[in-house]
XYZ file of C-alpha atoms in Angstrom:
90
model
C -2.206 -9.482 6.436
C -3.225 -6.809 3.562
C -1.147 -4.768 1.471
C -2.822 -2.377 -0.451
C -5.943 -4.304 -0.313
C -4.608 -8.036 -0.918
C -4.249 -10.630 1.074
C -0.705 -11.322 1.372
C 1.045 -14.004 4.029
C 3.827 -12.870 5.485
C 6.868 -15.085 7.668
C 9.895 -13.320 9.244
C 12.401 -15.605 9.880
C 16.621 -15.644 10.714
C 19.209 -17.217 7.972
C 22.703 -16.967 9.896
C 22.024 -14.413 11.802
C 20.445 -12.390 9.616
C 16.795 -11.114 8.969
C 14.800 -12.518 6.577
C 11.435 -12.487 5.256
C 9.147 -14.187 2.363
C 5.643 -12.808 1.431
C 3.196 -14.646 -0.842
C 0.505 -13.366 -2.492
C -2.322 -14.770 -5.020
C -2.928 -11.280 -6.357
C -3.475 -10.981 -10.220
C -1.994 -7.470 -9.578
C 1.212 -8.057 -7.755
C 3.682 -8.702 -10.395
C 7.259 -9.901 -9.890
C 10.185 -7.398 -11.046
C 13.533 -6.832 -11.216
C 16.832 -5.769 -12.875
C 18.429 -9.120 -13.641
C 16.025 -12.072 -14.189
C 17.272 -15.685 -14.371
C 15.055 -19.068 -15.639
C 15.410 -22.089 -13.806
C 13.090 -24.306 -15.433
C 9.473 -22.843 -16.408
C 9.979 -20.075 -13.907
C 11.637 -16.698 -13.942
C 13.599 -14.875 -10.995
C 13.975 -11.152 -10.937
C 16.061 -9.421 -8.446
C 16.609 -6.119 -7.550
C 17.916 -4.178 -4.441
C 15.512 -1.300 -3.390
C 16.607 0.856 -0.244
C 18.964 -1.284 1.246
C 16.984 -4.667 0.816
C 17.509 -7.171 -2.009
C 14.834 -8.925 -3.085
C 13.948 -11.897 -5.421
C 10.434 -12.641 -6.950
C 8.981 -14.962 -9.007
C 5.291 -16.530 -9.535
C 4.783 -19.852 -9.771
C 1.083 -20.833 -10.585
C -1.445 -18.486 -9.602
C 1.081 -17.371 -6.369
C 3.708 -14.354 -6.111
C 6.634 -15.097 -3.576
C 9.040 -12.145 -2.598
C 11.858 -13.681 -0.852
C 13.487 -9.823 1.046
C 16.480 -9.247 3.224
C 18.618 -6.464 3.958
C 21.952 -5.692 1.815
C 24.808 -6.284 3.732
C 26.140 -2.902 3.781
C 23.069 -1.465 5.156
C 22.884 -4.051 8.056
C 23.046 -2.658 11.532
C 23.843 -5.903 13.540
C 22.541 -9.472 14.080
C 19.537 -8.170 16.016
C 17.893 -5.883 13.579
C 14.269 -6.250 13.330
C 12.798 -8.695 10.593
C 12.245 -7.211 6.892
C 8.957 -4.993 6.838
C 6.387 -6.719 4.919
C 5.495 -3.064 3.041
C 8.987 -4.538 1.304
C 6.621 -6.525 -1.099
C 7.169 -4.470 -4.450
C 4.657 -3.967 -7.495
């Protein structure tokens, strides 16, 4: 799919019941941020909640994952719709 004019792949899954999504992308311009950030070996983690979703990105390589699921308090139920993929933050 594109976002903003990158390629960017997109998979909507469930984790116990719940929606989630990851997006990758191997755009230069995409870069992962966040509030907290956390190193686990050579890379770095950044989350942040934006809008009721909390999110977690981090590059590894040349590749930008976005890991995205709603907070809990702004859940509706186990059958809302899977995290949109305009989630993917810059």
């Amino acid at each position: 799919m594109q976002h903003e004019g990158e390629d960017v792949a997109y998979l909507a899954y469930t984790m116990n019941e719940r929606p989630v999504s990851l997006l990758v992308t191997a755009s230069e311009r995409i870069v992962p941020n966040g509030q907290e950030v956390y190193r686990s070996g050579n890379l770095l983690f950044h989350f942040s909640a934006h809008k009721g979703l909390k999110l977690i990105t981090w590059r590894d390589r040349n590749l930008v994952y976005a890991l995205v699921r709603l907070h809990a308090l702004a859940e509706k139920g186990p059958n809302q719709d899977a995290v949109p993929p305009h989630a993917f933050a810059r």
